[in-house]
Coordinates of C-alpha atoms in Angstrom, one line a residue:
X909 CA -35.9 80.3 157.1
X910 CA -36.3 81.8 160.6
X911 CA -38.5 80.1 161.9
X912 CA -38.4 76.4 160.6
X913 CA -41.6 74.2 162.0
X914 CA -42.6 70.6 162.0
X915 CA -43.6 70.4 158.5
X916 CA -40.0 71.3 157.7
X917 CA -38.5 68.2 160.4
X918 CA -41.0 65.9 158.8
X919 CA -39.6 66.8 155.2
X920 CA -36.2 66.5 155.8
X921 CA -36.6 63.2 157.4
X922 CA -38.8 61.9 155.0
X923 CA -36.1 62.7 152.4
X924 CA -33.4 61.2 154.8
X925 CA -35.4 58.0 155.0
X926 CA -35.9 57.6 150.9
X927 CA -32.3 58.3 150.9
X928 CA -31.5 55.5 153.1
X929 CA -34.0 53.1 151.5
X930 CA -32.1 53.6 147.8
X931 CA -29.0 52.6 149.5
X932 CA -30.0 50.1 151.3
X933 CA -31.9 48.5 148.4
X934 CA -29.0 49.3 146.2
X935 CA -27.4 46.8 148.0
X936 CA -30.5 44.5 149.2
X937 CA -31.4 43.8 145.9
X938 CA -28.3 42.8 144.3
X939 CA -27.0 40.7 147.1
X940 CA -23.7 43.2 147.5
X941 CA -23.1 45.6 150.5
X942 CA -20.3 47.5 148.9
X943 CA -22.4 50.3 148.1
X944 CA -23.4 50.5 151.5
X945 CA -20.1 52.6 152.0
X946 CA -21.3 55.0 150.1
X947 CA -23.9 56.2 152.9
X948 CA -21.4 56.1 155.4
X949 CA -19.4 58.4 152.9
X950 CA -22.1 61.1 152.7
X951 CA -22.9 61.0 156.4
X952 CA -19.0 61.8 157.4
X953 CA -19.1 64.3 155.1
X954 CA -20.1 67.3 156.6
X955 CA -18.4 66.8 159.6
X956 CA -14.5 68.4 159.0
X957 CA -16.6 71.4 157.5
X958 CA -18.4 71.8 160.6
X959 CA -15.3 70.6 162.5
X960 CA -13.2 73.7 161.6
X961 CA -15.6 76.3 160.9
X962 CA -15.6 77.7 164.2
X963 CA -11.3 78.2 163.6
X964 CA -11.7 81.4 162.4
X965 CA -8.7 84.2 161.8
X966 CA -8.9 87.4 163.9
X967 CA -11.2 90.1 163.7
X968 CA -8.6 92.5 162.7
X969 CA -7.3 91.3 159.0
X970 CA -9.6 92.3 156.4
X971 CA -7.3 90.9 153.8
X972 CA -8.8 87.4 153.2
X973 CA -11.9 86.4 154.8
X974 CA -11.3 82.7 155.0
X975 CA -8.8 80.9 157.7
X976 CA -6.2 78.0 156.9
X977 CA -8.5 75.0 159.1
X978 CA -11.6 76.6 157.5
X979 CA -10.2 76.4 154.2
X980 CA -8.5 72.3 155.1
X981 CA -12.6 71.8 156.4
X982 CA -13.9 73.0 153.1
X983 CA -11.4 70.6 151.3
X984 CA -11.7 67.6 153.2
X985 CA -15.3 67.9 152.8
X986 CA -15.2 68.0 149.4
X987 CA -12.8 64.8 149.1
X988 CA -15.1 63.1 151.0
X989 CA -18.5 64.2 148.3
X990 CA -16.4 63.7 145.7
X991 CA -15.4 59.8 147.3
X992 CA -19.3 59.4 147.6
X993 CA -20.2 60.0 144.3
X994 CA -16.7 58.3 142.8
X995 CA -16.8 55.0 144.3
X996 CA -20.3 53.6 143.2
X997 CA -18.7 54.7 140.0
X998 CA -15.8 52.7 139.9
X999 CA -17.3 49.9 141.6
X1000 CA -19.4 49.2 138.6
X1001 CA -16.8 49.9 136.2
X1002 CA -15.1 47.3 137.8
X1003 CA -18.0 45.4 137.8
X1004 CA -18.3 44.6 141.4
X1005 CA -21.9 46.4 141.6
X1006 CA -24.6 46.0 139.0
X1007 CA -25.0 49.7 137.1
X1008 CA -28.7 49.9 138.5
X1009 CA -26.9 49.5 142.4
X1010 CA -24.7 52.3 141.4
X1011 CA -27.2 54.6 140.1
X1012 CA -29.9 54.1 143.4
X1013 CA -26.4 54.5 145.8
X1014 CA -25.5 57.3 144.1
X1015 CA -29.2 59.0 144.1
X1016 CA -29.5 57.6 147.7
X1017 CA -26.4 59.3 148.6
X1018 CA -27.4 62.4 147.0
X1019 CA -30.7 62.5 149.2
X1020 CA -29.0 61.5 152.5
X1021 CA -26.2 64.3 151.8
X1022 CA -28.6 67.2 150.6
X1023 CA -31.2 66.5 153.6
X1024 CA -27.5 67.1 155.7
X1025 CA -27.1 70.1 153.9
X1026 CA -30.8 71.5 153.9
X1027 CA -31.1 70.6 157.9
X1028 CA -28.1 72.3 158.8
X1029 CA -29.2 75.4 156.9
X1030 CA -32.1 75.8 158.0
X1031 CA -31.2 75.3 161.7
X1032 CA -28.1 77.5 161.5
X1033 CA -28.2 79.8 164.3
X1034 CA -27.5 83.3 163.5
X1035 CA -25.0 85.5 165.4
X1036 CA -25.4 88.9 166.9
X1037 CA -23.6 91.8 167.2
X1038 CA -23.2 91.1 171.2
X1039 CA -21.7 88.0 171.1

């Protein structure tokens, strides 16, 4: 998408704000805030990918196309998803959340992460060859 347009803002924020309202309900409802970490979770997530994605290698290997803080970017973005999605989880195996609060932070989580995801995607600003 080249040209994203208001319709495409008022989507993504629509989604963002469903997203919120499951987790905040999540936790509203049953009278627990725990799995209000969760959307703190998915919001911190994308930031060590978008941290190190500007440390790139030189323009001159053509071995491997990744870079070492890239690649540590990737990971700790990943440990953080995977957090979000493990800690509802184990909160109501524990029993410290109610099953149904684990399922609407997880699917609230899910939103607010994905509308990250889609926004940053869409607004990605493309290189060219004179920079």
């Amino acid at each position: 998408m080249a040209h994203a347009g208001i319709k495409t803002v008022i989507l993504l924020s629509f989604v963002l704000a469903v997203g919120f309202l499951l987790v905040i309900l999540s936790c509203a409802l049953w009278g627990n805030w725990l799995p209000l970490l969760v959307a703190f979770t998915f919001v911190l997530a994308p930031l060590p990918n978008a941290l190190f994605a500007r440390c790139g290698g030189d323009d001159f290997s053509t071995e491997y196309d990744g870079s070492g803080p890239a690649d540590l970017g990737r990971f700790i973005t990943a440990f953080v998803v995977v957090t979000g999605f493990a800690l509802p989880l184990v909160l109501a195996h524990s029993e410290v959340i109610t099953p149904g609060a684990c399922v609407m932070s997880i699917a609230g989580g899910a939103l607010v992460y994905g509308t990250i995801l889609a926004y940053s995607a869409t607004f990605k600003e493309e290189s060219s060859d004179y920079d």
